[in-house]
């Protein structure tokens, strides 16, 4: 992969906005805004802002944009960015508005932007969400274009939080920056075409990122995978000329307690053709993103190490292609996983749950006490929840609730889905312990029930991100392509162990 552009620097200013030097000042504007808290802004615009409000040109509607020159301020121009109702200004809306503002600045090739924190939110969470939104906006997804590209993001981004405590605001900004950068790392890996991001390359990239962040890195090759008996992963890999890998990243902070140990497992299918149960041609190119769960785990582990989470965390990514081939696994074949369970492969396109099975087994071998897996697992989940929310399955209830709350706070929309025992009946096999598909009804739920069989009864959550890992259309706050879903959730989860 060609190197990324340098990430912008993010700093915090606790001065009044008029005193902050930049090329463009970004200011969220609320419905019925009077700017009472931004003294002198209307005057500095020569009352252009007041006139625009009076004329109904500025209404504070989400993502509307109004730019006008300023005189006598540290910035020669201001961009007002619609932010909706002033209260409650949720951190999720704040993050999106900051991102929309950052994208507007990037498209205008602004070198140094300042973003004004407004609203009633706690300063630290507002500054962190601002930094996340601005970093997400700095992402470029056009690295393989040889002609005109979208240009570098702003070199410098300043978060203006007038009167805030400088130390805690800087800490929050750094946290947001690291989380935002980690999302962008995940997006980069997911956008990368499968000819360039093979399982081997994915593992090499993860090792490089992991070492730089201070993680313990182990990459298991085919021989080691065979020795561990991971017959489900090997079965999926059989049709491919590319060898599989298992990426293992460990965060072992000095002085951390022996337990709990958070185990994160991500589906790492670098390309999913469906195998012998081959997918239709239309849209198959999207299946380069079938390693999004794995990318989220790698990127979250980076953030966990850089932010020095207080507990042990293990990240595991079984990675392979799913290809048809002369040696490929066939419908009706029986595979034996590392846990000893036997699986009748009825549909080779239900490969994600197979590799997760061996990955979850290995997480337990390495001592995980709490499990979360993330996977672009089923089209059925997209049918159920659309592209608006990831499906959240898990047990016991309190653990699933905690992961769900953490996700919503982190800005990853999730919705609870059921694990009714009856779904397991759809996985009954005549010849093996289970089949790998449960037919059409409740496809996301039967997939989750399959995965549950590999969790050893530990607290576990499964996030089905098939619908949320990728967007097909540009939005004011998010360009099309990989989204970086689940990265912030997994990273923030490593800081919640007092509630486990
Ligand atoms: N990777 C796909 C799921 C997927 C679909 C991800 C759409 C992203 C967007 C997964 O491996 C798959 O093929 N699932 C099958 C399962 C079926 C054969 C039981 C599906 O959802 O059709
Ligand atoms: Mn598949
Ligand atoms: Zn898949």
Short mmCIF file of C-alpha atoms and ligand atoms in Angstrom, two decimals:
data_model
loop_
_atom_site.label_atom_id
_atom_site.label_comp_id
_atom_site.label_asym_id
_atom_site.label_seq_id
_atom_site.Cartn_x
_atom_site.Cartn_y
_atom_site.Cartn_z
CA UNK A 1 0.00 0.00 0.00
CA UNK A 2 1.38 3.44 -0.82
CA UNK A 3 1.96 5.49 2.33
CA UNK A 4 -0.85 7.59 3.71
CA UNK A 5 -0.73 11.35 3.60
CA UNK A 6 0.35 12.79 6.90
CA UNK A 7 -2.54 13.07 9.30
CA UNK A 8 -3.43 16.62 10.28
CA UNK A 9 -2.23 17.87 13.64
CA UNK A 10 -4.99 18.61 16.11
CA UNK A 11 -4.56 21.17 18.85
CA UNK A 12 -6.82 22.89 21.34
CA UNK A 13 -7.27 26.63 21.91
CA UNK A 14 -9.10 27.83 25.02
CA UNK A 15 -9.19 31.47 23.85
CA UNK A 16 -12.23 33.31 22.58
CA UNK A 17 -12.78 32.44 18.89
CA UNK A 18 -11.91 35.96 17.66
CA UNK A 19 -8.35 35.48 18.94
CA UNK A 20 -7.66 32.13 17.25
CA UNK A 21 -5.49 32.34 14.11
CA UNK A 22 -6.65 30.17 11.20
CA UNK A 23 -7.59 30.27 7.51
CA UNK A 24 -11.20 29.34 8.17
CA UNK A 25 -13.29 29.33 11.31
CA UNK A 26 -15.98 26.62 11.40
CA UNK A 27 -18.97 27.43 13.60
CA UNK A 28 -21.99 25.18 14.17
CA UNK A 29 -25.25 27.09 13.84
CA UNK A 30 -28.37 25.93 15.67
CA UNK A 31 -32.04 26.44 14.87
CA UNK A 32 -33.17 29.92 16.04
CA UNK A 33 -29.55 30.74 16.84
CA UNK A 34 -28.76 34.14 18.37
CA UNK A 35 -24.99 33.57 18.76
CA UNK A 36 -25.25 35.06 22.25
CA UNK A 37 -22.24 32.92 23.21
CA UNK A 38 -20.10 34.03 20.26
CA UNK A 39 -19.62 37.69 21.05
CA UNK A 40 -18.91 39.94 18.09
CA UNK A 41 -19.34 37.35 15.31
CA UNK A 42 -22.18 39.15 13.52
CA UNK A 43 -20.35 42.50 13.74
CA UNK A 44 -17.12 40.91 12.39
CA UNK A 45 -19.12 39.64 9.40
CA UNK A 46 -20.36 43.20 8.73
CA UNK A 47 -23.78 41.90 9.86
CA UNK A 48 -23.91 39.51 6.89
CA UNK A 49 -24.82 36.73 9.33
CA UNK A 50 -27.68 38.71 10.89
CA UNK A 51 -29.02 39.58 7.45
CA UNK A 52 -28.82 35.96 6.30
CA UNK A 53 -30.71 34.79 9.39
CA UNK A 54 -33.36 37.50 8.90
CA UNK A 55 -33.72 36.52 5.24
CA UNK A 56 -34.15 32.85 6.14
CA UNK A 57 -30.93 31.88 4.35
CA UNK A 58 -29.57 30.40 7.58
CA UNK A 59 -31.99 28.20 9.49
CA UNK A 60 -29.63 25.93 11.41
CA UNK A 61 -30.85 22.93 9.42
CA UNK A 62 -28.44 20.00 9.54
CA UNK A 63 -25.36 20.42 7.32
CA UNK A 64 -26.47 23.66 5.59
CA UNK A 65 -23.43 25.78 4.83
CA UNK A 66 -22.96 29.56 4.82
CA UNK A 67 -19.60 31.22 4.28
CA UNK A 68 -18.78 34.89 4.70
CA UNK A 69 -15.66 37.02 5.27
CA UNK A 70 -14.71 38.27 8.73
CA UNK A 71 -12.73 41.37 9.58
CA UNK A 72 -10.71 41.92 12.72
CA UNK A 73 -10.75 38.22 13.74
CA UNK A 74 -7.95 35.69 13.66
CA UNK A 75 -9.66 33.99 10.69
CA UNK A 76 -10.42 35.85 7.44
CA UNK A 77 -13.58 33.76 6.87
CA UNK A 78 -16.22 31.90 8.80
CA UNK A 79 -18.24 28.88 7.66
CA UNK A 80 -21.48 28.36 9.55
CA UNK A 81 -22.50 24.71 9.49
CA UNK A 82 -26.11 23.74 10.28
CA UNK A 83 -26.32 21.70 13.48
CA UNK A 84 -30.05 21.31 14.19
CA UNK A 85 -31.62 21.92 17.59
CA UNK A 86 -29.35 23.42 20.24
CA UNK A 87 -30.48 21.01 22.95
CA UNK A 88 -29.92 18.21 23.22
CA UNK A 89 -26.90 18.46 20.88
CA UNK A 90 -25.96 14.77 21.11
CA UNK A 91 -22.29 13.88 20.76
CA UNK A 92 -23.25 11.80 17.74
CA UNK A 93 -24.78 14.85 16.01
CA UNK A 94 -21.83 16.97 17.08
CA UNK A 95 -19.41 14.43 15.58
CA UNK A 96 -21.29 14.38 12.29
CA UNK A 97 -21.57 18.18 12.08
CA UNK A 98 -17.84 18.54 12.83
CA UNK A 99 -17.17 15.99 10.10
CA UNK A 100 -19.41 17.84 7.60
CA UNK A 101 -17.60 21.07 8.47
CA UNK A 102 -14.23 19.38 8.08
CA UNK A 103 -15.22 17.97 4.68
CA UNK A 104 -16.33 21.43 3.53
CA UNK A 105 -12.94 22.81 4.59
CA UNK A 106 -11.09 19.98 2.86
CA UNK A 107 -12.98 20.47 -0.40
CA UNK A 108 -11.95 24.14 -0.29
CA UNK A 109 -8.28 23.21 0.24
CA UNK A 110 -8.04 25.08 3.52
CA UNK A 111 -4.65 24.62 5.21
CA UNK A 112 -5.50 25.56 8.77
CA UNK A 113 -9.03 25.25 10.14
CA UNK A 114 -10.46 26.15 13.51
CA UNK A 115 -13.62 24.48 14.82
CA UNK A 116 -15.64 26.18 17.54
CA UNK A 117 -17.14 23.95 20.23
CA UNK A 118 -20.63 25.21 21.11
CA UNK A 119 -23.63 23.82 22.98
CA UNK A 120 -24.31 22.50 26.45
CA UNK A 121 -22.34 19.25 26.32
CA UNK A 122 -19.62 18.35 28.80
CA UNK A 123 -16.48 19.90 27.36
CA UNK A 124 -14.33 16.77 27.33
CA UNK A 125 -16.81 14.65 25.37
CA UNK A 126 -17.57 17.57 23.02
CA UNK A 127 -13.87 18.11 22.31
CA UNK A 128 -13.27 14.39 21.77
CA UNK A 129 -16.24 14.06 19.41
CA UNK A 130 -15.08 17.18 17.55
CA UNK A 131 -11.62 15.70 17.08
CA UNK A 132 -13.11 12.40 15.88
CA UNK A 133 -15.36 14.15 13.38
CA UNK A 134 -12.56 16.35 12.04
CA UNK A 135 -10.21 13.38 11.69
CA UNK A 136 -12.85 11.34 9.87
CA UNK A 137 -13.24 14.26 7.45
CA UNK A 138 -9.51 14.25 6.78
CA UNK A 139 -9.69 10.79 5.22
CA UNK A 140 -8.92 10.43 1.51
CA UNK A 141 -10.18 7.33 -0.25
CA UNK A 142 -8.63 7.96 -3.66
CA UNK A 143 -5.08 6.71 -3.15
CA UNK A 144 -5.13 4.64 -6.35
CA UNK A 145 -6.06 7.48 -8.67
CA UNK A 146 -3.11 8.54 -10.80
CA UNK A 147 -4.76 11.71 -12.10
CA UNK A 148 -6.48 14.43 -10.17
CA UNK A 149 -6.97 13.57 -6.51
CA UNK A 150 -9.04 15.24 -3.84
CA UNK A 151 -5.95 16.88 -2.37
CA UNK A 152 -4.44 16.73 1.10
CA UNK A 153 -6.62 17.36 4.14
CA UNK A 154 -6.02 20.48 6.24
CA UNK A 155 -2.53 20.32 7.76
CA UNK A 156 -3.69 21.81 11.02
CA UNK A 157 -6.99 21.61 12.87
CA UNK A 158 -7.63 23.67 15.97
CA UNK A 159 -10.47 22.88 18.34
CA UNK A 160 -11.62 26.08 20.01
CA UNK A 161 -13.16 25.53 23.45
CA UNK A 162 -13.33 28.98 25.06
CA UNK A 163 -12.63 28.94 28.78
CA UNK A 164 -12.12 25.14 28.97
CA UNK A 165 -9.43 23.58 31.16
CA UNK A 166 -6.52 23.33 28.74
CA UNK A 167 -5.12 20.04 30.06
CA UNK A 168 -8.33 18.05 30.03
CA UNK A 169 -9.34 19.52 26.67
CA UNK A 170 -5.98 18.50 25.15
CA UNK A 171 -6.31 15.01 26.55
CA UNK A 172 -9.79 14.72 25.05
CA UNK A 173 -8.58 16.03 21.70
CA UNK A 174 -5.73 13.53 21.60
CA UNK A 175 -8.14 10.72 22.43
CA UNK A 176 -10.45 11.80 19.62
CA UNK A 177 -7.53 12.15 17.24
CA UNK A 178 -6.26 8.62 17.93
CA UNK A 179 -9.75 7.13 17.61
CA UNK A 180 -10.40 9.06 14.39
CA UNK A 181 -7.03 8.04 12.91
CA UNK A 182 -7.71 4.44 13.84
CA UNK A 183 -11.07 4.58 12.05
CA UNK A 184 -9.25 5.92 9.01
CA UNK A 185 -6.73 3.08 9.20
CA UNK A 186 -9.64 0.63 9.12
CA UNK A 187 -11.23 2.49 6.19
CA UNK A 188 -7.95 2.36 4.29
CA UNK A 189 -7.64 -1.40 4.78
CA UNK A 190 -11.26 -1.99 3.75
CA UNK A 191 -11.04 0.22 0.65
CA UNK A 192 -7.90 -1.56 -0.49
CA UNK A 193 -8.58 -3.93 -3.40
CA UNK A 194 -8.24 -7.64 -2.72
CA UNK A 195 -5.43 -8.16 -5.25
CA UNK A 196 -3.31 -5.80 -3.16
CA UNK A 197 -4.61 -6.75 0.28
CA UNK A 198 -4.24 -10.51 0.38
CA UNK A 199 -4.34 -12.33 3.73
CA UNK A 200 -0.54 -12.20 3.83
CA UNK A 201 -0.44 -8.47 3.13
CA UNK A 202 -3.23 -7.83 5.63
CA UNK A 203 -1.26 -9.69 8.28
CA UNK A 204 1.94 -7.80 7.41
CA UNK A 205 0.12 -4.48 7.67
CA UNK A 206 -1.45 -5.47 10.99
CA UNK A 207 1.96 -6.51 12.32
CA UNK A 208 3.50 -3.21 11.28
CA UNK A 209 0.69 -1.15 12.80
CA UNK A 210 0.64 -3.31 15.93
CA UNK A 211 4.38 -3.06 16.57
CA UNK A 212 4.36 0.70 16.03
CA UNK A 213 1.61 1.00 18.63
CA UNK A 214 3.47 -1.19 21.16
CA UNK A 215 1.38 -4.36 20.85
CA UNK A 216 2.72 -7.91 21.07
CA UNK A 217 2.30 -9.31 17.55
CA UNK A 218 2.08 -12.92 16.39
CA UNK A 219 1.16 -13.94 12.87
CA UNK A 220 0.24 -17.61 12.51
CA UNK A 221 1.09 -19.18 9.17
CA UNK A 222 -0.58 -22.14 7.52
CA UNK A 223 1.62 -24.66 9.32
CA UNK A 224 0.83 -23.21 12.73
CA UNK A 225 -2.87 -22.96 11.85
CA UNK A 226 -2.84 -26.63 10.84
CA UNK A 227 -1.06 -27.60 14.06
CA UNK A 228 -3.76 -25.84 16.09
CA UNK A 229 -6.38 -27.81 14.18
CA UNK A 230 -8.28 -24.83 12.81
CA UNK A 231 -10.12 -26.93 10.24
CA UNK A 232 -12.88 -24.38 9.70
CA UNK A 233 -10.48 -21.61 8.67
CA UNK A 234 -8.45 -24.08 6.60
CA UNK A 235 -11.61 -25.37 4.96
CA UNK A 236 -12.55 -21.88 3.77
CA UNK A 237 -8.97 -21.25 2.60
CA UNK A 238 -8.77 -24.45 0.54
CA UNK A 239 -10.15 -22.94 -2.67
CA UNK A 240 -7.62 -20.11 -2.70
CA UNK A 241 -4.08 -19.85 -4.02
CA UNK A 242 -3.37 -17.40 -1.20
CA UNK A 243 -2.48 -18.95 2.16
CA UNK A 244 -4.51 -18.02 5.26
CA UNK A 245 -3.15 -16.25 8.32
CA UNK A 246 -4.27 -15.65 11.87
CA UNK A 247 -3.38 -12.19 13.14
CA UNK A 248 -2.87 -12.05 16.91
CA UNK A 249 -2.34 -8.69 18.62
CA UNK A 250 -1.94 -8.49 22.40
CA UNK A 251 -2.18 -5.49 24.69
CA UNK A 252 -0.50 -6.43 27.98
CA UNK A 253 -0.06 -3.26 29.99
CA UNK A 254 2.38 -3.57 32.89
CA UNK A 255 0.56 -4.01 36.18
CA UNK A 256 -2.76 -4.92 34.56
CA UNK A 257 -4.83 -7.50 36.46
CA UNK A 258 -4.76 -11.12 35.23
CA UNK A 259 -8.44 -10.84 34.50
CA UNK A 260 -10.62 -9.68 32.88
CA UNK A 261 -9.17 -10.26 29.41
CA UNK A 262 -11.12 -8.78 26.54
CA UNK A 263 -11.00 -10.94 23.40
CA UNK A 264 -11.83 -9.20 20.12
CA UNK A 265 -12.32 -11.39 17.05
CA UNK A 266 -12.80 -9.95 13.55
CA UNK A 267 -13.84 -11.66 10.33
CA UNK A 268 -10.97 -11.24 7.88
CA UNK A 269 -12.21 -12.50 4.51
CA UNK A 270 -10.11 -10.40 2.10
CA UNK A 271 -12.42 -11.41 -0.75
CA UNK A 272 -15.66 -13.37 -0.63
CA UNK A 273 -16.65 -14.87 -3.98
CA UNK A 274 -19.00 -17.22 -2.15
CA UNK A 275 -16.76 -20.15 -3.07
CA UNK A 276 -18.44 -23.04 -4.94
CA UNK A 277 -21.81 -21.57 -3.86
CA UNK A 278 -20.68 -18.60 -5.93
CA UNK A 279 -22.23 -15.15 -5.66
CA UNK A 280 -23.83 -13.34 -8.62
CA UNK A 281 -21.49 -11.00 -10.53
CA UNK A 282 -23.51 -7.88 -9.79
CA UNK A 283 -21.86 -6.01 -6.94
CA UNK A 284 -19.39 -8.74 -6.14
CA UNK A 285 -16.56 -6.18 -6.14
CA UNK A 286 -17.92 -5.00 -2.79
CA UNK A 287 -16.76 -8.26 -1.25
CA UNK A 288 -13.23 -6.85 -0.98
CA UNK A 289 -14.67 -5.31 2.19
CA UNK A 290 -15.47 -8.64 3.81
CA UNK A 291 -12.51 -8.17 6.13
CA UNK A 292 -14.04 -5.08 7.71
CA UNK A 293 -14.53 -6.78 11.08
CA UNK A 294 -10.87 -7.78 11.04
CA UNK A 295 -9.81 -4.26 10.09
CA UNK A 296 -11.91 -2.90 12.97
CA UNK A 297 -10.15 -5.24 15.41
CA UNK A 298 -6.67 -4.28 14.15
CA UNK A 299 -7.47 -0.57 14.23
CA UNK A 300 -9.12 -0.77 17.66
CA UNK A 301 -6.10 -2.64 19.05
CA UNK A 302 -3.91 0.21 17.82
CA UNK A 303 -6.08 2.74 19.66
CA UNK A 304 -6.23 0.55 22.78
CA UNK A 305 -2.43 0.44 22.95
CA UNK A 306 -1.90 4.12 22.17
CA UNK A 307 -4.52 5.18 24.73
CA UNK A 308 -3.09 2.75 27.30
CA UNK A 309 -6.26 0.87 28.21
CA UNK A 310 -5.93 -0.45 31.78
CA UNK A 311 -6.74 -4.12 31.00
CA UNK A 312 -5.40 -6.97 28.90
CA UNK A 313 -6.90 -7.18 25.43
CA UNK A 314 -6.35 -9.79 22.72
CA UNK A 315 -7.24 -9.12 19.09
CA UNK A 316 -7.62 -12.08 16.73
CA UNK A 317 -8.25 -11.95 13.00
CA UNK A 318 -8.54 -15.19 11.03
CA UNK A 319 -7.94 -14.07 7.47
CA UNK A 320 -8.34 -15.84 4.12
CA UNK A 321 -9.96 -15.50 0.73
CA UNK A 322 -13.15 -17.45 -0.03
CA UNK A 323 -12.62 -18.73 -3.57
CA UNK A 324 -13.93 -21.51 -5.79
CA UNK A 325 -11.18 -23.81 -7.01
CA UNK A 326 -10.29 -27.42 -7.68
CA UNK A 327 -9.51 -27.96 -4.01
CA UNK A 328 -12.28 -25.76 -2.64
CA UNK A 329 -14.62 -26.95 0.09
CA UNK A 330 -17.87 -28.25 -1.47
CA UNK A 331 -21.47 -28.23 -0.27
CA UNK A 332 -21.94 -31.32 1.84
CA UNK A 333 -18.33 -31.46 3.01
CA UNK A 334 -17.76 -31.91 6.74
CA UNK A 335 -15.11 -29.83 8.50
CA UNK A 336 -13.78 -30.19 12.04
CA UNK A 337 -12.89 -27.00 13.89
CA UNK A 338 -10.21 -26.52 16.53
CA UNK A 339 -12.84 -26.84 19.26
CA UNK A 340 -13.66 -30.35 17.99
CA UNK A 341 -17.09 -29.43 16.64
CA UNK A 342 -17.94 -30.89 13.24
CA UNK A 343 -19.70 -28.77 10.64
CA UNK A 344 -21.56 -29.80 7.53
CA UNK A 345 -20.92 -27.05 4.99
CA UNK A 346 -24.25 -26.72 3.22
CA UNK A 347 -23.39 -23.38 1.61
CA UNK A 348 -19.78 -22.34 1.06
CA UNK A 349 -20.89 -18.69 1.05
CA UNK A 350 -21.58 -18.92 4.79
CA UNK A 351 -17.83 -18.80 5.39
CA UNK A 352 -17.60 -15.96 7.90
CA UNK A 353 -19.12 -17.93 10.75
CA UNK A 354 -16.65 -20.76 10.06
CA UNK A 355 -13.55 -18.60 10.45
CA UNK A 356 -15.10 -16.85 13.48
CA UNK A 357 -15.62 -20.25 15.11
CA UNK A 358 -11.91 -21.02 15.06
CA UNK A 359 -11.04 -17.43 15.97
CA UNK A 360 -13.29 -17.45 19.04
CA UNK A 361 -11.86 -20.80 20.11
CA UNK A 362 -8.36 -19.37 19.92
CA UNK A 363 -9.33 -16.27 21.92
CA UNK A 364 -10.36 -18.61 24.75
CA UNK A 365 -7.12 -20.59 24.42
CA UNK A 366 -5.24 -17.32 24.95
CA UNK A 367 -7.24 -16.56 28.10
CA UNK A 368 -10.05 -14.25 27.01
CA UNK A 369 -12.77 -13.88 29.65
CA UNK A 370 -15.07 -11.55 27.67
CA UNK A 371 -15.65 -11.85 23.92
CA UNK A 372 -16.77 -9.54 21.15
CA UNK A 373 -16.76 -10.58 17.51
CA UNK A 374 -17.30 -8.22 14.60
CA UNK A 375 -18.20 -9.42 11.13
CA UNK A 376 -19.79 -8.50 7.81
CA UNK A 377 -21.70 -11.70 8.36
CA UNK A 378 -25.09 -11.71 6.67
CA UNK A 379 -27.10 -10.02 3.95
CA UNK A 380 -30.08 -10.88 6.16
CA UNK A 381 -28.89 -8.34 8.73
CA UNK A 382 -28.94 -5.68 6.01
CA UNK A 383 -32.51 -6.71 5.20
CA UNK A 384 -33.46 -6.43 8.89
CA UNK A 385 -31.78 -3.15 9.84
CA UNK A 386 -30.71 -1.58 6.56
CA UNK A 387 -27.52 0.44 6.48
CA UNK A 388 -28.60 2.41 9.53
CA UNK A 389 -27.58 0.10 12.36
CA UNK A 390 -25.41 -2.93 13.06
CA UNK A 391 -27.10 -5.98 14.56
CA UNK A 392 -26.09 -6.64 18.16
CA UNK A 393 -26.47 -10.17 19.55
CA UNK A 394 -25.11 -11.32 22.86
CA UNK A 395 -25.35 -12.81 26.28
CA UNK A 396 -25.75 -12.37 29.18
CA UNK A 397 -28.04 -9.35 29.01
CA UNK A 398 -25.91 -6.93 31.06
CA UNK A 399 -22.84 -7.54 28.88
CA UNK A 400 -24.84 -7.05 25.68
CA UNK A 401 -26.37 -3.89 27.14
CA UNK A 402 -22.98 -2.49 28.12
CA UNK A 403 -21.52 -3.10 24.67
CA UNK A 404 -24.65 -1.56 23.14
CA UNK A 405 -24.40 1.57 25.30
CA UNK A 406 -20.70 1.88 24.55
CA UNK A 407 -21.42 1.63 20.83
CA UNK A 408 -24.12 4.29 20.88
CA UNK A 409 -21.88 6.68 22.84
CA UNK A 410 -19.06 6.03 20.40
CA UNK A 411 -21.30 6.89 17.46
CA UNK A 412 -21.69 3.34 16.11
CA UNK A 413 -25.44 2.78 15.83
CA UNK A 414 -26.42 -0.77 16.94
CA UNK A 415 -29.76 -2.45 17.57
CA UNK A 416 -30.42 -5.53 19.76
CA UNK A 417 -31.31 -8.78 17.99
CA UNK A 418 -32.57 -12.04 19.53
CA UNK A 419 -30.86 -15.38 20.19
CA UNK A 420 -33.98 -17.54 20.69
CA UNK A 421 -33.13 -21.23 21.27
CA UNK A 422 -35.54 -22.26 18.51
CA UNK A 423 -33.22 -20.78 15.90
CA UNK A 424 -30.69 -23.51 16.70
CA UNK A 425 -33.08 -26.10 15.25
CA UNK A 426 -32.50 -24.58 11.81
CA UNK A 427 -28.83 -25.59 12.08
CA UNK A 428 -29.48 -29.31 12.65
CA UNK A 429 -27.40 -31.65 10.50
CA UNK A 430 -27.93 -35.32 9.71
CA UNK A 431 -24.22 -36.01 9.46
CA UNK A 432 -22.38 -33.51 11.68
CA UNK A 433 -22.86 -31.45 14.86
CA UNK A 434 -24.30 -28.51 12.91
CA UNK A 435 -24.81 -27.20 9.41
CA UNK A 436 -23.39 -23.80 8.54
CA UNK A 437 -26.67 -22.32 7.27
CA UNK A 438 -30.16 -22.14 8.65
CA UNK A 439 -32.09 -21.26 5.51
CA UNK A 440 -33.75 -17.94 4.74
CA UNK A 441 -35.86 -17.21 7.85
CA UNK A 442 -34.00 -15.08 10.43
CA UNK A 443 -30.69 -15.48 8.58
CA UNK A 444 -28.86 -13.00 10.79
CA UNK A 445 -30.11 -14.76 13.93
CA UNK A 446 -29.22 -18.29 12.83
CA UNK A 447 -25.75 -17.04 11.88
CA UNK A 448 -25.36 -15.57 15.36
CA UNK A 449 -26.62 -18.84 16.90
CA UNK A 450 -23.93 -20.68 14.96
CA UNK A 451 -21.24 -18.33 16.27
CA UNK A 452 -22.57 -18.66 19.83
CA UNK A 453 -21.66 -22.35 19.77
CA UNK A 454 -17.98 -21.32 19.85
CA UNK A 455 -18.12 -18.92 22.81
CA UNK A 456 -17.79 -21.48 25.61
CA UNK A 457 -20.55 -19.78 27.58
CA UNK A 458 -18.40 -16.66 28.17
CA UNK A 459 -19.95 -13.20 28.05
CA UNK A 460 -20.07 -12.53 24.33
CA UNK A 461 -21.37 -10.02 21.82
CA UNK A 462 -21.60 -10.45 18.08
CA UNK A 463 -21.84 -7.34 15.90
CA UNK A 464 -23.13 -7.96 12.37
CA UNK A 465 -21.78 -4.98 10.42
CA UNK A 466 -22.71 -6.15 6.90
CA UNK A 467 -24.93 -3.08 6.42
CA UNK A 468 -22.86 -0.46 8.23
CA UNK A 469 -19.33 -1.15 7.02
CA UNK A 470 -19.75 0.61 3.71
CA UNK A 471 -21.81 3.50 2.29
CA UNK A 472 -22.79 3.66 -1.38
CA UNK A 473 -23.59 7.39 -1.60
CA UNK A 474 -21.79 10.48 -0.43
CA UNK A 475 -23.41 12.12 2.57
CA UNK A 476 -22.65 15.65 3.81
CA UNK A 477 -20.83 14.15 6.77
CA UNK A 478 -19.44 10.96 5.23
CA UNK A 479 -18.03 10.14 1.81
CA UNK A 480 -18.93 6.87 0.12
CA UNK A 481 -16.76 3.87 0.86
CA UNK A 482 -15.63 2.22 4.06
CA UNK A 483 -16.99 3.77 7.26
CA UNK A 484 -14.63 2.62 10.02
CA UNK A 485 -17.59 1.13 11.89
CA UNK A 486 -16.99 -0.55 15.28
CA UNK A 487 -13.44 0.75 15.76
CA UNK A 488 -14.39 3.34 18.36
CA UNK A 489 -16.81 0.92 20.06
CA UNK A 490 -14.17 -1.77 20.53
CA UNK A 491 -11.57 0.72 21.71
CA UNK A 492 -13.89 2.48 24.18
CA UNK A 493 -15.05 -0.90 25.51
CA UNK A 494 -11.55 -1.55 26.83
CA UNK A 495 -12.06 1.39 29.22
CA UNK A 496 -15.32 0.16 30.75
CA UNK A 497 -14.03 -2.83 32.77
CA UNK A 498 -15.15 -1.31 36.10
CA UNK A 499 -18.71 -2.08 34.95
CA UNK A 500 -18.11 -5.73 33.89
N1 LIG B 1 -19.94 -11.59 3.38
C1 LIG B 1 -21.25 -12.08 3.24
C2 LIG B 1 -22.31 -11.18 3.88
C3 LIG B 1 -22.47 -9.78 3.32
C4 LIG B 1 -23.54 -9.49 2.49
C5 LIG B 1 -21.61 -8.77 3.69
C6 LIG B 1 -23.70 -8.20 2.01
C7 LIG B 1 -21.76 -7.49 3.20
C8 LIG B 1 -22.80 -7.20 2.37
C9 LIG B 1 -21.36 -13.46 3.88
O1 LIG B 1 -20.22 -14.23 3.84
C10 LIG B 1 -22.41 -14.21 3.12
O2 LIG B 1 -22.20 -14.47 1.99
N2 LIG B 1 -23.51 -14.55 3.80
C11 LIG B 1 -24.57 -15.27 3.18
C12 LIG B 1 -25.01 -16.36 4.13
C13 LIG B 1 -25.97 -17.34 3.53
C14 LIG B 1 -25.26 -18.16 2.49
C15 LIG B 1 -26.50 -18.22 4.63
C16 LIG B 1 -25.70 -14.29 2.91
O3 LIG B 1 -25.91 -13.37 3.72
O4 LIG B 1 -26.33 -14.41 1.88
MN1 LIG B 2 -20.05 -15.38 2.07
ZN1 LIG B 3 -18.45 -13.22 3.74
#
